PDB file of C-alpha atoms in Angstrom:
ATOM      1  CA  UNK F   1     -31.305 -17.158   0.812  1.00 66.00           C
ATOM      2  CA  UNK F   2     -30.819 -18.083   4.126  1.00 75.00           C
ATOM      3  CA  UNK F   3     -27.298 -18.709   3.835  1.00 75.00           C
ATOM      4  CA  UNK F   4     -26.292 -15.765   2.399  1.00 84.00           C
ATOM      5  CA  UNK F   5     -25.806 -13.942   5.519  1.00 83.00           C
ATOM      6  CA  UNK F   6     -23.476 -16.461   6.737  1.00 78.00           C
ATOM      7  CA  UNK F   7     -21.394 -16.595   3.098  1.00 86.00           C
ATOM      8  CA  UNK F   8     -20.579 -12.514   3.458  1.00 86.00           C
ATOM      9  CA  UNK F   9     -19.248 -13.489   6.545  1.00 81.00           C
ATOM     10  CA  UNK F  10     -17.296 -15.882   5.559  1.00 81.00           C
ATOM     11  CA  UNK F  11     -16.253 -13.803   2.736  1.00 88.00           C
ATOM     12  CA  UNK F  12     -15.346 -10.907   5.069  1.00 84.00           C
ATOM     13  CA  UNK F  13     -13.425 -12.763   7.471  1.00 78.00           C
ATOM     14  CA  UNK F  14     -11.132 -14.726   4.658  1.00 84.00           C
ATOM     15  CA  UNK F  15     -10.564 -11.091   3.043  1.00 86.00           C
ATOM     16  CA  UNK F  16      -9.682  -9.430   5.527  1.00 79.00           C
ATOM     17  CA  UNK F  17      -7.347 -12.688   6.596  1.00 76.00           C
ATOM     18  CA  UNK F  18      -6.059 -12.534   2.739  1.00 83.00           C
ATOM     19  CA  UNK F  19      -5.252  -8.494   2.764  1.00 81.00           C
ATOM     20  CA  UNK F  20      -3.212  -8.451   6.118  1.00 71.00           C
ATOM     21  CA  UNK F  21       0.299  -8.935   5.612  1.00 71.00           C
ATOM     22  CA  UNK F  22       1.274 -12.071   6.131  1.00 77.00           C
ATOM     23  CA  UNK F  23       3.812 -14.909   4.488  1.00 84.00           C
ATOM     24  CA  UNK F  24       1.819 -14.948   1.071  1.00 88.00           C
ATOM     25  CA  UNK F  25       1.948 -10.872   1.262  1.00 87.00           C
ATOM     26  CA  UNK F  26       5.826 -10.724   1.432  1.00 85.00           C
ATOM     27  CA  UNK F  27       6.271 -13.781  -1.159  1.00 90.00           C
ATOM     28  CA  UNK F  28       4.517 -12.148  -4.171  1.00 93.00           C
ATOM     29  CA  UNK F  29       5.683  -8.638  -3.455  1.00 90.00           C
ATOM     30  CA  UNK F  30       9.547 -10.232  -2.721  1.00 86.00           C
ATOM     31  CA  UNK F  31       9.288 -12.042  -6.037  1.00 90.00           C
ATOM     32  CA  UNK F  32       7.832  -8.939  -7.842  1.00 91.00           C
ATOM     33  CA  UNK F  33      10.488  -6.637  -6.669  1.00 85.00           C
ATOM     34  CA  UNK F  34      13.324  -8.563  -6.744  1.00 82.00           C
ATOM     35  CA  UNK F  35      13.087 -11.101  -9.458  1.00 86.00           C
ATOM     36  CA  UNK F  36      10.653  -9.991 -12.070  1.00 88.00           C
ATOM     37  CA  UNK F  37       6.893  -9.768 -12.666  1.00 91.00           C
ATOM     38  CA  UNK F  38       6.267 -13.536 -14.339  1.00 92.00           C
ATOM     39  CA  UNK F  39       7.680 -14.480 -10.797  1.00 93.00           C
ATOM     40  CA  UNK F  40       5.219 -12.597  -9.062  1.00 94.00           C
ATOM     41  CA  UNK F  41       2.763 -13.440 -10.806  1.00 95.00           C
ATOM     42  CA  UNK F  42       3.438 -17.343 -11.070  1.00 95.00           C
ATOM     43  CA  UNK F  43       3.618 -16.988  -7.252  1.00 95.00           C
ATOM     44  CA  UNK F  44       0.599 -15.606  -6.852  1.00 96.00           C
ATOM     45  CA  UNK F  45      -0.925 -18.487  -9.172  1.00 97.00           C
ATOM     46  CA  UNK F  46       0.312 -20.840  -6.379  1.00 96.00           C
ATOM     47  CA  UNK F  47      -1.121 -19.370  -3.657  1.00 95.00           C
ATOM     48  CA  UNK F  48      -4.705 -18.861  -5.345  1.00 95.00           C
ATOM     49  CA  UNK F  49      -4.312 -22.563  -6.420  1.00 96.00           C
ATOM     50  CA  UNK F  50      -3.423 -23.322  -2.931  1.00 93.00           C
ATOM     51  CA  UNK F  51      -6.754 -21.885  -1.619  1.00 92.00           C
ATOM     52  CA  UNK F  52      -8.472 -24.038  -3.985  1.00 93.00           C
ATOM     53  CA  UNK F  53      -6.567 -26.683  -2.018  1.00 92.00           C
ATOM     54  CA  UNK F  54      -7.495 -26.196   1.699  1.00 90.00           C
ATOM     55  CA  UNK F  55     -10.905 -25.027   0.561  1.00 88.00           C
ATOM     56  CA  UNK F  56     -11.715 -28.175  -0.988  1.00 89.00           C
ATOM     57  CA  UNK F  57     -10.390 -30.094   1.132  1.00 86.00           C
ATOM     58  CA  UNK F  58     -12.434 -28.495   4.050  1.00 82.00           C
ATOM     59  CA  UNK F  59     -15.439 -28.945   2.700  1.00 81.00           C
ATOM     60  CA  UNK F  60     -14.706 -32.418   2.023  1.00 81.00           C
ATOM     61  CA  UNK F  61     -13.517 -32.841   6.204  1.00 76.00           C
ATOM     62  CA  UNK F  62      -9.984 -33.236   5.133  1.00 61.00           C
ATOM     63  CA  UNK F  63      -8.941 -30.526   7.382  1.00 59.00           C
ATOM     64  CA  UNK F  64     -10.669 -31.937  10.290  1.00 64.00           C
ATOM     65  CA  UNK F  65      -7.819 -34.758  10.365  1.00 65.00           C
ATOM     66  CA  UNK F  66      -5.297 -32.058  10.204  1.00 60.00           C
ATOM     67  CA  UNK F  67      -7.115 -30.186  12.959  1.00 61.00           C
ATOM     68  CA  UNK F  68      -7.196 -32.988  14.917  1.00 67.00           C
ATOM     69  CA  UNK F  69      -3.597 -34.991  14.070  1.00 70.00           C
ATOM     70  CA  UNK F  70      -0.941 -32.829  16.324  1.00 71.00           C
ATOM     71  CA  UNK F  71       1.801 -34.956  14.515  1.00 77.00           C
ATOM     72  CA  UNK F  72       0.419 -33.679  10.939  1.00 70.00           C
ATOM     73  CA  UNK F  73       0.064 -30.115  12.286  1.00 66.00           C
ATOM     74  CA  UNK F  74       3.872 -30.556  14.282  1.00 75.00           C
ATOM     75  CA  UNK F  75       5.371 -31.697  10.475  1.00 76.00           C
ATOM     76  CA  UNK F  76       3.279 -28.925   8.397  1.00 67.00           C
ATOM     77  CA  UNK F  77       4.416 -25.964  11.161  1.00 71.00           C
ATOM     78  CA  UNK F  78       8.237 -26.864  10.749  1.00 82.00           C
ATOM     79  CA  UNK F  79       8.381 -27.709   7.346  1.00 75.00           C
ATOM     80  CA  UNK F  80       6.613 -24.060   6.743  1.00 69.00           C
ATOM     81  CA  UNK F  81       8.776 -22.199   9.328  1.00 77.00           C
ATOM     82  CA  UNK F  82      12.114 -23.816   7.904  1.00 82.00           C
ATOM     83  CA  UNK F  83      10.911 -22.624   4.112  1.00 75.00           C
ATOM     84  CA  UNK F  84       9.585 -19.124   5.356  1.00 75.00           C
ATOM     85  CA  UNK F  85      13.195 -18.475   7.538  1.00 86.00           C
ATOM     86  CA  UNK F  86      15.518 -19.784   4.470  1.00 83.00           C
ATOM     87  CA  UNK F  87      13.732 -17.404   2.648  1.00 76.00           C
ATOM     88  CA  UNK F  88      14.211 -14.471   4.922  1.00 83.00           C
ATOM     89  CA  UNK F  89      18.192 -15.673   4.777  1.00 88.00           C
ATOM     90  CA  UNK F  90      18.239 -15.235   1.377  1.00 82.00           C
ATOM     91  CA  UNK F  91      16.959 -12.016   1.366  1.00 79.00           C
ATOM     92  CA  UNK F  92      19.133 -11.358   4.199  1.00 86.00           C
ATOM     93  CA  UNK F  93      22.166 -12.289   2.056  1.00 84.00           C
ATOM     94  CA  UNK F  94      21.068 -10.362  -0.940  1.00 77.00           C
ATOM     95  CA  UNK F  95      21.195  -7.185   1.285  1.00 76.00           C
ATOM     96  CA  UNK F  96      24.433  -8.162   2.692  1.00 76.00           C
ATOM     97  CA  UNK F  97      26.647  -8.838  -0.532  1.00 75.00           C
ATOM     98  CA  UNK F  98      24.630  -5.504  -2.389  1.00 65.00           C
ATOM     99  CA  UNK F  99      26.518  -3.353   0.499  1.00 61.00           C
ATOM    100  CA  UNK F 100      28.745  -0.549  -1.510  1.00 49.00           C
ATOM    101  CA  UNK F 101      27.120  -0.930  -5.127  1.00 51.00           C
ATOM    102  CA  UNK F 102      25.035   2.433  -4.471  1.00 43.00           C
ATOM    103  CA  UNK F 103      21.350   3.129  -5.522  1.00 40.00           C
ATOM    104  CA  UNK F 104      21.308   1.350  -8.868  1.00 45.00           C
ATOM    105  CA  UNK F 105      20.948  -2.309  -7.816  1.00 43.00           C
ATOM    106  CA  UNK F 106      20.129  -4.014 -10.527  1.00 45.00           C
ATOM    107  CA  UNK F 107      16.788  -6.112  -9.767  1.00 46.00           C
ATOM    108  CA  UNK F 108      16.647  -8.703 -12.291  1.00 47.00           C
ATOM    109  CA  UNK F 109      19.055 -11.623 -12.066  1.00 47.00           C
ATOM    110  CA  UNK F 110      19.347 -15.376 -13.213  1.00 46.00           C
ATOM    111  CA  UNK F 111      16.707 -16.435 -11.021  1.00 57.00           C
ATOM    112  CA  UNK F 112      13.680 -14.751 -14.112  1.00 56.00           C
ATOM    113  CA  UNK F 113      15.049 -16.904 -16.293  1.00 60.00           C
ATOM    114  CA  UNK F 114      13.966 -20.115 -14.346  1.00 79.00           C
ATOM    115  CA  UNK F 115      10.261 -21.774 -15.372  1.00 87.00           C
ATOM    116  CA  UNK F 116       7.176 -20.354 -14.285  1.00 90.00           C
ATOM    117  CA  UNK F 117       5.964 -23.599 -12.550  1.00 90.00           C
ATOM    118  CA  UNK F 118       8.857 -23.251  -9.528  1.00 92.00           C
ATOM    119  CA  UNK F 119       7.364 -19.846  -9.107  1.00 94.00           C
ATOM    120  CA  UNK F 120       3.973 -21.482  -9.209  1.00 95.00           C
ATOM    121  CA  UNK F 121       5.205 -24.229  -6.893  1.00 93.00           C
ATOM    122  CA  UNK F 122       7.210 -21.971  -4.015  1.00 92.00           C
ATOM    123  CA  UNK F 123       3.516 -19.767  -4.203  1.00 93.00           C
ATOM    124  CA  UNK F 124       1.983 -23.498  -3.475  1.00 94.00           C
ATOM    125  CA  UNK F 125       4.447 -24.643  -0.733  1.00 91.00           C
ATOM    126  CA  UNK F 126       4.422 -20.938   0.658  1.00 89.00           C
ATOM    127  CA  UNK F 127       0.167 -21.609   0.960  1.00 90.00           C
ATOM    128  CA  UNK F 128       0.126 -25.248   1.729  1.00 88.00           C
ATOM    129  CA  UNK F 129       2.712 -25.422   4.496  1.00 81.00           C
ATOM    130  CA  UNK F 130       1.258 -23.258   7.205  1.00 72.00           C
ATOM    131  CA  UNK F 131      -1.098 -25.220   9.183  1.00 65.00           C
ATOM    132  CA  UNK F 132      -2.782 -22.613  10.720  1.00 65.00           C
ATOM    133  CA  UNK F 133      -4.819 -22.152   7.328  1.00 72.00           C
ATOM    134  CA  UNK F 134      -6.790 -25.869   8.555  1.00 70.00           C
ATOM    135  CA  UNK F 135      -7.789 -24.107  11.273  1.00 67.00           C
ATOM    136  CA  UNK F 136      -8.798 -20.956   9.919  1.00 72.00           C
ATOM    137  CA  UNK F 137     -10.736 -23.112   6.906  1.00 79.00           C
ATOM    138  CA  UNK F 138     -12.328 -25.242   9.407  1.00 71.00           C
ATOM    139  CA  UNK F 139     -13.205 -22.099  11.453  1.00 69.00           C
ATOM    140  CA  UNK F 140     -14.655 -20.601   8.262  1.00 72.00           C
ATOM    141  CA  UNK F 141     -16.681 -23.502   7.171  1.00 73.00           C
ATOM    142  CA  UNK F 142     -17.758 -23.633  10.527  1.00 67.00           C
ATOM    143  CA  UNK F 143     -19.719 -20.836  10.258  1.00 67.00           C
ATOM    144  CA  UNK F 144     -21.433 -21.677   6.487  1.00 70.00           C
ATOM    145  CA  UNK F 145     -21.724 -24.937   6.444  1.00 67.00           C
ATOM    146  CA  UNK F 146     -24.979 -26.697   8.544  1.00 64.00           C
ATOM    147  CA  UNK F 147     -25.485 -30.763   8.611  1.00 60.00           C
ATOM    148  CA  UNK F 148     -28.632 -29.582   5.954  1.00 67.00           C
ATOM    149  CA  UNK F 149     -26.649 -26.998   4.369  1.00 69.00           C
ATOM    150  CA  UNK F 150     -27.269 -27.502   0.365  1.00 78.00           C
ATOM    151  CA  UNK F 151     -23.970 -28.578  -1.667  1.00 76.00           C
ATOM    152  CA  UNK F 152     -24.063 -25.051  -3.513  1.00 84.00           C
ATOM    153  CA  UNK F 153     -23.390 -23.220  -0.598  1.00 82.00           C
ATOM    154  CA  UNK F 154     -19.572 -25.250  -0.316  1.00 82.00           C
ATOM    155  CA  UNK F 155     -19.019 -24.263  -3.833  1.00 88.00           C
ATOM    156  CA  UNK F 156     -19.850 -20.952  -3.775  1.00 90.00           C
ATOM    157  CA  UNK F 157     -16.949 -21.042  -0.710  1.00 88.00           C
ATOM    158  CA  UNK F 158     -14.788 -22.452  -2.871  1.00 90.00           C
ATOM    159  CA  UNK F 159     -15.061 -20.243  -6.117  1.00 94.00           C
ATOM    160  CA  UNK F 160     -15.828 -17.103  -4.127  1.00 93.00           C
ATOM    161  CA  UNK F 161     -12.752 -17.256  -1.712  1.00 92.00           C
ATOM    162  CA  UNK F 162     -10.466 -18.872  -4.367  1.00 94.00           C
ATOM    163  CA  UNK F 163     -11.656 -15.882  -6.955  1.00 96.00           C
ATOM    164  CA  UNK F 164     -10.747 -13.194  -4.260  1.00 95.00           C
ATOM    165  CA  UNK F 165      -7.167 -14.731  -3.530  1.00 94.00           C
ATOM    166  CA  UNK F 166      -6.006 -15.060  -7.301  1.00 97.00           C
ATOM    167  CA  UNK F 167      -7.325 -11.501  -7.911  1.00 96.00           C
ATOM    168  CA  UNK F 168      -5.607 -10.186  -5.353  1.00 95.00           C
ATOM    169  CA  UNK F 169      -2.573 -12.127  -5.182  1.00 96.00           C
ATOM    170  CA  UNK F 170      -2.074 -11.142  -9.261  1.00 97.00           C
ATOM    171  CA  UNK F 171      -3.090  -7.679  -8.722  1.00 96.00           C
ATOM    172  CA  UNK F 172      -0.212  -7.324  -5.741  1.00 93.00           C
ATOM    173  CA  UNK F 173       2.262  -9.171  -8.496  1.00 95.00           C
ATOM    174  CA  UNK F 174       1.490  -6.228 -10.935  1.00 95.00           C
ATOM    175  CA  UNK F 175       1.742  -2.962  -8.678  1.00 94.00           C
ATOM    176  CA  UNK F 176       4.826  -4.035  -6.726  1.00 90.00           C
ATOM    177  CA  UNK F 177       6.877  -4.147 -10.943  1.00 89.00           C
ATOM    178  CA  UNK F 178       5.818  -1.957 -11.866  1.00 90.00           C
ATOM    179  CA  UNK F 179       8.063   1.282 -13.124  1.00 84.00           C
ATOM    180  CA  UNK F 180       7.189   3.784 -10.276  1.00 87.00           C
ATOM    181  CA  UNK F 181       7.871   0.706  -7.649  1.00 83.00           C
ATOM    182  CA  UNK F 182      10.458  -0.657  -8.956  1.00 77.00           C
ATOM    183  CA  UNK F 183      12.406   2.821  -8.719  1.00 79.00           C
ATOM    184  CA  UNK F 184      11.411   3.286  -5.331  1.00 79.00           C
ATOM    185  CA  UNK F 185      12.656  -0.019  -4.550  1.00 72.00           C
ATOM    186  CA  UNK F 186      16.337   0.505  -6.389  1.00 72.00           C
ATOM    187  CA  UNK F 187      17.019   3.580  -3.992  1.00 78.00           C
ATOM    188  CA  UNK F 188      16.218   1.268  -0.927  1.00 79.00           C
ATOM    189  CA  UNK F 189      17.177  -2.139  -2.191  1.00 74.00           C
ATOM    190  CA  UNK F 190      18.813  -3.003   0.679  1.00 80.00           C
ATOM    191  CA  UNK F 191      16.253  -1.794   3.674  1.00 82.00           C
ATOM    192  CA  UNK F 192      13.394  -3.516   1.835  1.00 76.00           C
ATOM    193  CA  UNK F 193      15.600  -6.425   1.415  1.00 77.00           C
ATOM    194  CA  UNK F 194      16.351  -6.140   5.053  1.00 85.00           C
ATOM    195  CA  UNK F 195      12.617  -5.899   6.021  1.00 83.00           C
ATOM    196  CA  UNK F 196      11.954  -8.652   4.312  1.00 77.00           C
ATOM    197  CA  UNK F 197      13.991 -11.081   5.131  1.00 83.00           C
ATOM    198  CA  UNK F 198      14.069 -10.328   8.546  1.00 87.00           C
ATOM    199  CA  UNK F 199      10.200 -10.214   7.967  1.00 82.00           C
ATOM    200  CA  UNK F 200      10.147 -14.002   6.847  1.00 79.00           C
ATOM    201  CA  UNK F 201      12.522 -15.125   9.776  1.00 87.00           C
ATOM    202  CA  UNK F 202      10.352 -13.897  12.010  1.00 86.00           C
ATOM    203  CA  UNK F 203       7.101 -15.185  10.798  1.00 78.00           C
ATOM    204  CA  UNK F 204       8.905 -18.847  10.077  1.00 79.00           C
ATOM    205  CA  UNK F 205      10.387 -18.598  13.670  1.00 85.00           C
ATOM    206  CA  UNK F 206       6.958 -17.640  14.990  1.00 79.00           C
ATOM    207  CA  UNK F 207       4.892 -20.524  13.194  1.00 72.00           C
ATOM    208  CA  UNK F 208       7.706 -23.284  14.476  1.00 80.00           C
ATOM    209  CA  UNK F 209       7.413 -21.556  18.120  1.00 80.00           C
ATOM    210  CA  UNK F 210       3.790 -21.596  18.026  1.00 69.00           C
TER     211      UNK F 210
END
């Protein structure tokens, strides 16, 4: 019992990390809005499986070598910032070329059809590419974990922060297709599309700059 103090923590700290808008944030609800809800939701089924990732990997001291490799952590930040700002362009684009076809833009295109797994494997890249979230997981199992520390304690990390991302990863996938969103988002397809792109330009420019 003596480490459950120290899990809410860590609990707190990686939801309130999770529910800030952030890359993951304007992935799923992009997807959802723009494509279709399988490609929110196969999205969002990367990024949960990428917290099973770094969390398993930090409690096995993976992350410490990305911590502490500033050539690893160069490669992850530019290969993340490049994927985050060609995403912004494409939103970017999408806005541009939708210029003059009035309210109705139609949100559903080509891109639906595609297989879950690339959905499942952008969500992945999206997760796995910013290496900020070594830090953050090392800062997190910082606090939990103790040279004596029991080996349920690193599991109940692991299935208690990856069980809070894929519920609310999935849960963002469904509101932003649904009906009521969806019509909100045809009268100002191209302002959100213009938010978000410029959104994801920003935060890829930021995590290269950084």
């Amino acid at each position: 019992m003596e480490y459950v103090p120290y899990l809410l923590t860590a609990y707190a700290i990686f939801a309130m990390t999770v529910m800030s808008p952030g890359p993951n944030f304007l992935a799923v609800t992009s997807a959802s809005m723009t494509v279709s809800r399988r490609a929110g939701l196969g999205i969002a089924l990367g990024i949960g499986t990428g917290t099973i990732c770094w969390s398993t990997m930090t409690v096995l001291g993976l992350t410490a070598i990305l911590a502490a490799s500033e050539e690893v952590a160069i490669a992850l930040r530019w290969i993340g910032g490049g994927y985050l700002i060609y995403m912004g362009f494409m939103a970017l684009r999408s806005a541009y070329k939708s210029r003059g076809q009035g309210l109705e833009v139609p949100v559903s295109d080509a891109k639906a059809d595609r297989p879950l797994w690339r959905y499942v494997r952008r969500g992945l890249l999206v997760q796995m590419s910013n290496p900020k979230a070594a830090l953050f997981w090392f800062s997190i199992m910082s606090i939990v974990l103790r040279p004596d520390a029991p080996g349920w304690v690193g599991l109940a990390i692991v299935l208690g922060t990856t069980t809070f991302s894929f519920g609310w990863h999935l849960a963002l996938a469904w509101f932003f297709s649904t009906e009521a969103v969806m019509r909100v988002y045809r009268r100002a397809y191209r302002a959100i599309q213009g938010v978000m792109g410029t959104a994801f330009v920003l935060l890829g420019g930021r995590l290269i700059a950084n």
